[in-house]
């Protein structure tokens, strides 16, 4: 996808361990000639730079974190339970909430991965009332215009949304990758734990 307005803005307001799989999947949109820029927490930056040094990163809550709506075609977002609640209530007291809500206000497509708020410290919710509360928050955010995007389906969803075709044709385009190196989530997490740089060959496929 060529032109000025081909940037996808990733807003990943998450701890380093949780942000790595999101970055790992999101970077694949570059295969369709989108540009990807990621806004992440300060503590996540060194971890991401060790494994994916070429990705364009900016720190949330820094003065230069503003963006030009004219330059982006979509926002990808993955946030915590706390941030999901803020979005549902329209509260813009954090940069990530401000960017997401302002994008919705301006009619910019926003794709939300709601899988992270469903898990807290590695465990699903054992309190049904709390589970229902956060499920309502999710539905409220969707009513504001956010589109749910599922883990493992980022590329298929983005291709179908902007380049057209069915889900099946999008999936078919993604498997045309013979002869390329495959980098998995496990490879990335292993590199992060060992504090070693992961070398990614040109045209490598980033996959779960």
PDB file of C-alpha atoms in Angstrom:
ATOM      1  CA  UNK A   1       0.000   0.000   0.000  1.00  0.00           C
ATOM      2  CA  UNK A   2       1.742   3.128  -1.209  1.00  0.00           C
ATOM      3  CA  UNK A   3       1.308   6.799  -0.458  1.00  0.00           C
ATOM      4  CA  UNK A   4       1.599   9.200   2.427  1.00  0.00           C
ATOM      5  CA  UNK A   5      -1.318   7.755   4.362  1.00  0.00           C
ATOM      6  CA  UNK A   6       0.015   4.206   4.769  1.00  0.00           C
ATOM      7  CA  UNK A   7       1.159   4.245   8.379  1.00  0.00           C
ATOM      8  CA  UNK A   8      -0.382   1.935  10.984  1.00  0.00           C
ATOM      9  CA  UNK A   9       0.090   3.200  14.514  1.00  0.00           C
ATOM     10  CA  UNK A  10       0.460   0.485  17.148  1.00  0.00           C
ATOM     11  CA  UNK A  11      -0.497   1.600  20.658  1.00  0.00           C
ATOM     12  CA  UNK A  12       0.770  -1.094  23.023  1.00  0.00           C
ATOM     13  CA  UNK A  13       0.450   0.228  26.575  1.00  0.00           C
ATOM     14  CA  UNK A  14       1.652  -3.024  28.170  1.00  0.00           C
ATOM     15  CA  UNK A  15       4.543  -4.425  30.250  1.00  0.00           C
ATOM     16  CA  UNK A  16       7.554  -5.715  28.229  1.00  0.00           C
ATOM     17  CA  UNK A  17       6.645  -9.414  28.478  1.00  0.00           C
ATOM     18  CA  UNK A  18       3.126  -8.792  27.200  1.00  0.00           C
ATOM     19  CA  UNK A  19       4.092  -6.344  24.466  1.00  0.00           C
ATOM     20  CA  UNK A  20       6.542  -8.669  22.676  1.00  0.00           C
ATOM     21  CA  UNK A  21       3.888 -10.999  21.127  1.00  0.00           C
ATOM     22  CA  UNK A  22       1.868  -7.939  20.061  1.00  0.00           C
ATOM     23  CA  UNK A  23       4.903  -6.381  18.336  1.00  0.00           C
ATOM     24  CA  UNK A  24       5.803  -9.772  16.863  1.00  0.00           C
ATOM     25  CA  UNK A  25       2.434 -10.109  15.174  1.00  0.00           C
ATOM     26  CA  UNK A  26       1.937  -6.460  14.247  1.00  0.00           C
ATOM     27  CA  UNK A  27       5.213  -6.128  12.367  1.00  0.00           C
ATOM     28  CA  UNK A  28       3.867  -8.498   9.719  1.00  0.00           C
ATOM     29  CA  UNK A  29       1.679  -5.713   8.262  1.00  0.00           C
ATOM     30  CA  UNK A  30       4.817  -4.378   6.582  1.00  0.00           C
ATOM     31  CA  UNK A  31       4.454  -7.260   4.114  1.00  0.00           C
ATOM     32  CA  UNK A  32       1.567  -5.319   2.585  1.00  0.00           C
ATOM     33  CA  UNK A  33       3.663  -2.142   2.260  1.00  0.00           C
ATOM     34  CA  UNK A  34       2.256  -0.494   5.346  1.00  0.00           C
ATOM     35  CA  UNK A  35       4.625   1.410   7.600  1.00  0.00           C
ATOM     36  CA  UNK A  36       4.422   0.453  11.277  1.00  0.00           C
ATOM     37  CA  UNK A  37       5.177   2.758  14.171  1.00  0.00           C
ATOM     38  CA  UNK A  38       4.847   1.489  17.745  1.00  0.00           C
ATOM     39  CA  UNK A  39       4.085   3.557  20.837  1.00  0.00           C
ATOM     40  CA  UNK A  40       5.149   1.606  23.929  1.00  0.00           C
ATOM     41  CA  UNK A  41       6.057   2.075  27.581  1.00  0.00           C
ATOM     42  CA  UNK A  42       9.575   3.286  28.357  1.00  0.00           C
ATOM     43  CA  UNK A  43      10.549   0.031  30.098  1.00  0.00           C
ATOM     44  CA  UNK A  44       9.623  -1.972  26.985  1.00  0.00           C
ATOM     45  CA  UNK A  45      11.882  -0.018  24.627  1.00  0.00           C
ATOM     46  CA  UNK A  46      15.259  -1.666  25.511  1.00  0.00           C
ATOM     47  CA  UNK A  47      13.737  -5.161  25.285  1.00  0.00           C
ATOM     48  CA  UNK A  48      12.174  -4.500  21.881  1.00  0.00           C
ATOM     49  CA  UNK A  49      15.299  -2.795  20.508  1.00  0.00           C
ATOM     50  CA  UNK A  50      17.429  -5.828  21.388  1.00  0.00           C
ATOM     51  CA  UNK A  51      15.239  -8.149  19.349  1.00  0.00           C
ATOM     52  CA  UNK A  52      13.798  -5.878  16.665  1.00  0.00           C
ATOM     53  CA  UNK A  53      16.274  -2.996  16.293  1.00  0.00           C
ATOM     54  CA  UNK A  54      14.788  -1.762  13.006  1.00  0.00           C
ATOM     55  CA  UNK A  55      11.251  -1.126  14.256  1.00  0.00           C
ATOM     56  CA  UNK A  56      10.214   2.505  14.679  1.00  0.00           C
ATOM     57  CA  UNK A  57       9.500   3.029  18.397  1.00  0.00           C
ATOM     58  CA  UNK A  58       8.372   5.964  20.474  1.00  0.00           C
ATOM     59  CA  UNK A  59       7.741   6.128  24.196  1.00  0.00           C
ATOM     60  CA  UNK A  60       4.255   6.807  25.486  1.00  0.00           C
ATOM     61  CA  UNK A  61       3.901   9.815  27.790  1.00  0.00           C
ATOM     62  CA  UNK A  62       6.800  11.677  26.140  1.00  0.00           C
ATOM     63  CA  UNK A  63       6.206  15.132  24.627  1.00  0.00           C
ATOM     64  CA  UNK A  64       7.084  13.918  21.113  1.00  0.00           C
ATOM     65  CA  UNK A  65       4.456  11.176  21.268  1.00  0.00           C
ATOM     66  CA  UNK A  66       1.876  13.249  19.388  1.00  0.00           C
ATOM     67  CA  UNK A  67       0.896  12.016  15.948  1.00  0.00           C
ATOM     68  CA  UNK A  68      -0.414  13.526  12.750  1.00  0.00           C
ATOM     69  CA  UNK A  69      -3.826  11.967  11.961  1.00  0.00           C
ATOM     70  CA  UNK A  70      -3.257  12.783   8.277  1.00  0.00           C
ATOM     71  CA  UNK A  71      -0.315  10.343   8.174  1.00  0.00           C
ATOM     72  CA  UNK A  72      -2.010   7.231   9.568  1.00  0.00           C
ATOM     73  CA  UNK A  73      -4.579   4.929   8.035  1.00  0.00           C
ATOM     74  CA  UNK A  74      -5.342   2.873  11.153  1.00  0.00           C
ATOM     75  CA  UNK A  75      -4.582   2.328  14.827  1.00  0.00           C
ATOM     76  CA  UNK A  76      -3.813  -1.078  16.293  1.00  0.00           C
ATOM     77  CA  UNK A  77      -4.199  -1.174  20.052  1.00  0.00           C
ATOM     78  CA  UNK A  78      -3.543  -3.598  22.881  1.00  0.00           C
ATOM     79  CA  UNK A  79      -4.053  -2.322  26.414  1.00  0.00           C
ATOM     80  CA  UNK A  80      -4.563  -3.399  30.026  1.00  0.00           C
ATOM     81  CA  UNK A  81      -7.796  -3.859  31.997  1.00  0.00           C
ATOM     82  CA  UNK A  82      -7.315  -0.408  33.477  1.00  0.00           C
ATOM     83  CA  UNK A  83      -6.928   1.238  30.084  1.00  0.00           C
ATOM     84  CA  UNK A  84      -9.861  -0.681  28.635  1.00  0.00           C
ATOM     85  CA  UNK A  85     -12.058   0.724  31.409  1.00  0.00           C
ATOM     86  CA  UNK A  86     -10.779   4.263  30.741  1.00  0.00           C
ATOM     87  CA  UNK A  87     -11.636   3.925  27.058  1.00  0.00           C
ATOM     88  CA  UNK A  88     -15.146   2.690  27.825  1.00  0.00           C
ATOM     89  CA  UNK A  89     -15.717   5.716  30.057  1.00  0.00           C
ATOM     90  CA  UNK A  90     -14.127   8.190  27.631  1.00  0.00           C
ATOM     91  CA  UNK A  91     -11.347   9.163  30.050  1.00  0.00           C
ATOM     92  CA  UNK A  92      -8.297  10.675  28.310  1.00  0.00           C
ATOM     93  CA  UNK A  93      -5.889  11.107  31.221  1.00  0.00           C
ATOM     94  CA  UNK A  94      -3.220   8.874  29.633  1.00  0.00           C
ATOM     95  CA  UNK A  95      -1.557   9.256  26.267  1.00  0.00           C
ATOM     96  CA  UNK A  96      -2.642   5.845  24.975  1.00  0.00           C
ATOM     97  CA  UNK A  97      -6.298   6.541  25.829  1.00  0.00           C
ATOM     98  CA  UNK A  98      -6.051   9.988  24.280  1.00  0.00           C
ATOM     99  CA  UNK A  99      -4.669   8.633  20.995  1.00  0.00           C
ATOM    100  CA  UNK A 100      -7.228   5.824  20.735  1.00  0.00           C
ATOM    101  CA  UNK A 101     -10.249   7.977  21.609  1.00  0.00           C
ATOM    102  CA  UNK A 102      -9.139  10.862  19.397  1.00  0.00           C
ATOM    103  CA  UNK A 103      -8.654   8.451  16.491  1.00  0.00           C
ATOM    104  CA  UNK A 104     -12.193   7.145  16.977  1.00  0.00           C
ATOM    105  CA  UNK A 105     -13.420  10.731  17.149  1.00  0.00           C
ATOM    106  CA  UNK A 106     -11.747  11.518  13.801  1.00  0.00           C
ATOM    107  CA  UNK A 107     -13.079   8.370  12.123  1.00  0.00           C
ATOM    108  CA  UNK A 108      -9.707   6.632  11.859  1.00  0.00           C
ATOM    109  CA  UNK A 109     -10.147   2.829  11.960  1.00  0.00           C
ATOM    110  CA  UNK A 110      -9.143   1.420  15.353  1.00  0.00           C
ATOM    111  CA  UNK A 111      -8.498  -2.307  15.798  1.00  0.00           C
ATOM    112  CA  UNK A 112      -8.462  -3.487  19.412  1.00  0.00           C
ATOM    113  CA  UNK A 113      -6.928  -6.707  20.722  1.00  0.00           C
ATOM    114  CA  UNK A 114      -9.033  -7.403  23.829  1.00  0.00           C
ATOM    115  CA  UNK A 115      -7.216 -10.628  24.752  1.00  0.00           C
ATOM    116  CA  UNK A 116      -4.863  -8.974  27.280  1.00  0.00           C
ATOM    117  CA  UNK A 117      -7.604  -7.525  29.563  1.00  0.00           C
ATOM    118  CA  UNK A 118      -9.124 -11.018  29.851  1.00  0.00           C
ATOM    119  CA  UNK A 119      -6.003 -12.250  31.697  1.00  0.00           C
ATOM    120  CA  UNK A 120      -4.523 -10.855  34.916  1.00  0.00           C
ATOM    121  CA  UNK A 121      -1.116 -12.118  36.130  1.00  0.00           C
ATOM    122  CA  UNK A 122      -1.474 -15.126  33.862  1.00  0.00           C
ATOM    123  CA  UNK A 123      -4.894 -16.184  35.171  1.00  0.00           C
ATOM    124  CA  UNK A 124      -8.457 -15.893  33.951  1.00  0.00           C
ATOM    125  CA  UNK A 125     -11.036 -14.189  36.156  1.00  0.00           C
ATOM    126  CA  UNK A 126     -12.612 -16.350  38.882  1.00  0.00           C
ATOM    127  CA  UNK A 127     -15.149 -13.657  39.805  1.00  0.00           C
ATOM    128  CA  UNK A 128     -18.109 -13.773  37.414  1.00  0.00           C
ATOM    129  CA  UNK A 129     -19.309 -10.269  38.291  1.00  0.00           C
ATOM    130  CA  UNK A 130     -15.899  -8.764  37.542  1.00  0.00           C
ATOM    131  CA  UNK A 131     -15.697 -10.778  34.350  1.00  0.00           C
ATOM    132  CA  UNK A 132     -19.081  -9.404  33.266  1.00  0.00           C
ATOM    133  CA  UNK A 133     -17.993  -5.861  34.174  1.00  0.00           C
ATOM    134  CA  UNK A 134     -14.906  -5.971  31.952  1.00  0.00           C
ATOM    135  CA  UNK A 135     -16.854  -7.703  29.202  1.00  0.00           C
ATOM    136  CA  UNK A 136     -19.288  -4.760  29.282  1.00  0.00           C
ATOM    137  CA  UNK A 137     -16.341  -2.369  29.038  1.00  0.00           C
ATOM    138  CA  UNK A 138     -15.159  -4.253  25.955  1.00  0.00           C
ATOM    139  CA  UNK A 139     -18.597  -4.036  24.358  1.00  0.00           C
ATOM    140  CA  UNK A 140     -18.782  -0.322  25.197  1.00  0.00           C
ATOM    141  CA  UNK A 141     -15.443   0.294  23.461  1.00  0.00           C
ATOM    142  CA  UNK A 142     -16.734  -1.591  20.410  1.00  0.00           C
ATOM    143  CA  UNK A 143     -19.873   0.571  20.430  1.00  0.00           C
ATOM    144  CA  UNK A 144     -17.583   3.605  20.204  1.00  0.00           C
ATOM    145  CA  UNK A 145     -16.377   2.213  16.883  1.00  0.00           C
ATOM    146  CA  UNK A 146     -13.386   0.031  17.748  1.00  0.00           C
ATOM    147  CA  UNK A 147     -13.165  -3.220  15.783  1.00  0.00           C
ATOM    148  CA  UNK A 148     -12.059  -6.340  17.636  1.00  0.00           C
ATOM    149  CA  UNK A 149      -8.955  -8.005  16.231  1.00  0.00           C
ATOM    150  CA  UNK A 150      -8.025 -11.488  17.399  1.00  0.00           C
ATOM    151  CA  UNK A 151      -4.541 -12.832  18.183  1.00  0.00           C
ATOM    152  CA  UNK A 152      -3.241 -14.743  15.193  1.00  0.00           C
ATOM    153  CA  UNK A 153      -5.464 -12.798  12.775  1.00  0.00           C
ATOM    154  CA  UNK A 154      -3.816  -9.361  12.623  1.00  0.00           C
ATOM    155  CA  UNK A 155      -2.503  -9.749   9.082  1.00  0.00           C
ATOM    156  CA  UNK A 156      -5.640 -11.383   7.712  1.00  0.00           C
ATOM    157  CA  UNK A 157      -7.852  -8.681   9.247  1.00  0.00           C
ATOM    158  CA  UNK A 158      -5.717  -5.776   8.017  1.00  0.00           C
ATOM    159  CA  UNK A 159      -5.432  -7.191   4.509  1.00  0.00           C
ATOM    160  CA  UNK A 160      -9.174  -7.815   4.280  1.00  0.00           C
ATOM    161  CA  UNK A 161      -9.985  -4.338   5.634  1.00  0.00           C
ATOM    162  CA  UNK A 162      -7.696  -2.328   3.349  1.00  0.00           C
ATOM    163  CA  UNK A 163      -6.907  -4.521   0.354  1.00  0.00           C
ATOM    164  CA  UNK A 164     -10.239  -6.291  -0.010  1.00  0.00           C
ATOM    165  CA  UNK A 165     -11.140  -9.920  -0.603  1.00  0.00           C
ATOM    166  CA  UNK A 166     -12.475 -12.634   1.670  1.00  0.00           C
ATOM    167  CA  UNK A 167     -10.852 -14.038   4.791  1.00  0.00           C
ATOM    168  CA  UNK A 168      -9.912 -17.126   2.787  1.00  0.00           C
ATOM    169  CA  UNK A 169      -8.157 -15.114   0.057  1.00  0.00           C
ATOM    170  CA  UNK A 170      -6.317 -13.095   2.709  1.00  0.00           C
ATOM    171  CA  UNK A 171      -5.124 -16.274   4.388  1.00  0.00           C
ATOM    172  CA  UNK A 172      -4.009 -17.668   1.019  1.00  0.00           C
ATOM    173  CA  UNK A 173      -1.887 -14.573   0.389  1.00  0.00           C
ATOM    174  CA  UNK A 174      -0.185 -15.036   3.732  1.00  0.00           C
ATOM    175  CA  UNK A 175       0.963 -18.585   3.060  1.00  0.00           C
ATOM    176  CA  UNK A 176       2.780 -17.644  -0.155  1.00  0.00           C
ATOM    177  CA  UNK A 177       6.095 -17.422   1.646  1.00  0.00           C
ATOM    178  CA  UNK A 178       8.188 -20.379   0.466  1.00  0.00           C
ATOM    179  CA  UNK A 179      11.929 -19.996   0.905  1.00  0.00           C
ATOM    180  CA  UNK A 180      11.627 -17.453   3.716  1.00  0.00           C
ATOM    181  CA  UNK A 181      12.906 -17.793   7.258  1.00  0.00           C
ATOM    182  CA  UNK A 182      10.263 -18.155   9.965  1.00  0.00           C
ATOM    183  CA  UNK A 183      10.676 -16.342  13.306  1.00  0.00           C
ATOM    184  CA  UNK A 184       8.284 -17.489  16.032  1.00  0.00           C
ATOM    185  CA  UNK A 185       7.065 -15.948  19.271  1.00  0.00           C
ATOM    186  CA  UNK A 186       9.181 -18.507  21.169  1.00  0.00           C
ATOM    187  CA  UNK A 187      12.313 -17.331  19.340  1.00  0.00           C
ATOM    188  CA  UNK A 188      11.601 -13.741  20.316  1.00  0.00           C
ATOM    189  CA  UNK A 189      10.858 -14.534  23.969  1.00  0.00           C
ATOM    190  CA  UNK A 190      14.024 -16.650  24.209  1.00  0.00           C
ATOM    191  CA  UNK A 191      16.113 -13.799  22.830  1.00  0.00           C
ATOM    192  CA  UNK A 192      14.503 -11.371  25.280  1.00  0.00           C
ATOM    193  CA  UNK A 193      15.206 -13.642  28.262  1.00  0.00           C
ATOM    194  CA  UNK A 194      18.839 -14.181  27.245  1.00  0.00           C
ATOM    195  CA  UNK A 195      19.356 -10.478  26.438  1.00  0.00           C
ATOM    196  CA  UNK A 196      20.752 -11.438  23.041  1.00  0.00           C
ATOM    197  CA  UNK A 197      19.987  -9.699  19.763  1.00  0.00           C
ATOM    198  CA  UNK A 198      17.841 -11.724  17.403  1.00  0.00           C
ATOM    199  CA  UNK A 199      18.929 -11.421  13.791  1.00  0.00           C
ATOM    200  CA  UNK A 200      15.968 -11.385  11.421  1.00  0.00           C
ATOM    201  CA  UNK A 201      16.757 -12.084   7.747  1.00  0.00           C
ATOM    202  CA  UNK A 202      15.275  -9.922   5.011  1.00  0.00           C
ATOM    203  CA  UNK A 203      11.778 -11.140   4.001  1.00  0.00           C
ATOM    204  CA  UNK A 204      11.528 -13.331   7.114  1.00  0.00           C
ATOM    205  CA  UNK A 205       8.021 -14.332   8.165  1.00  0.00           C
ATOM    206  CA  UNK A 206       7.089 -13.353  11.718  1.00  0.00           C
ATOM    207  CA  UNK A 207       4.591 -15.884  13.017  1.00  0.00           C
ATOM    208  CA  UNK A 208       3.059 -17.254  16.214  1.00  0.00           C
TER     209      UNK A 208
END
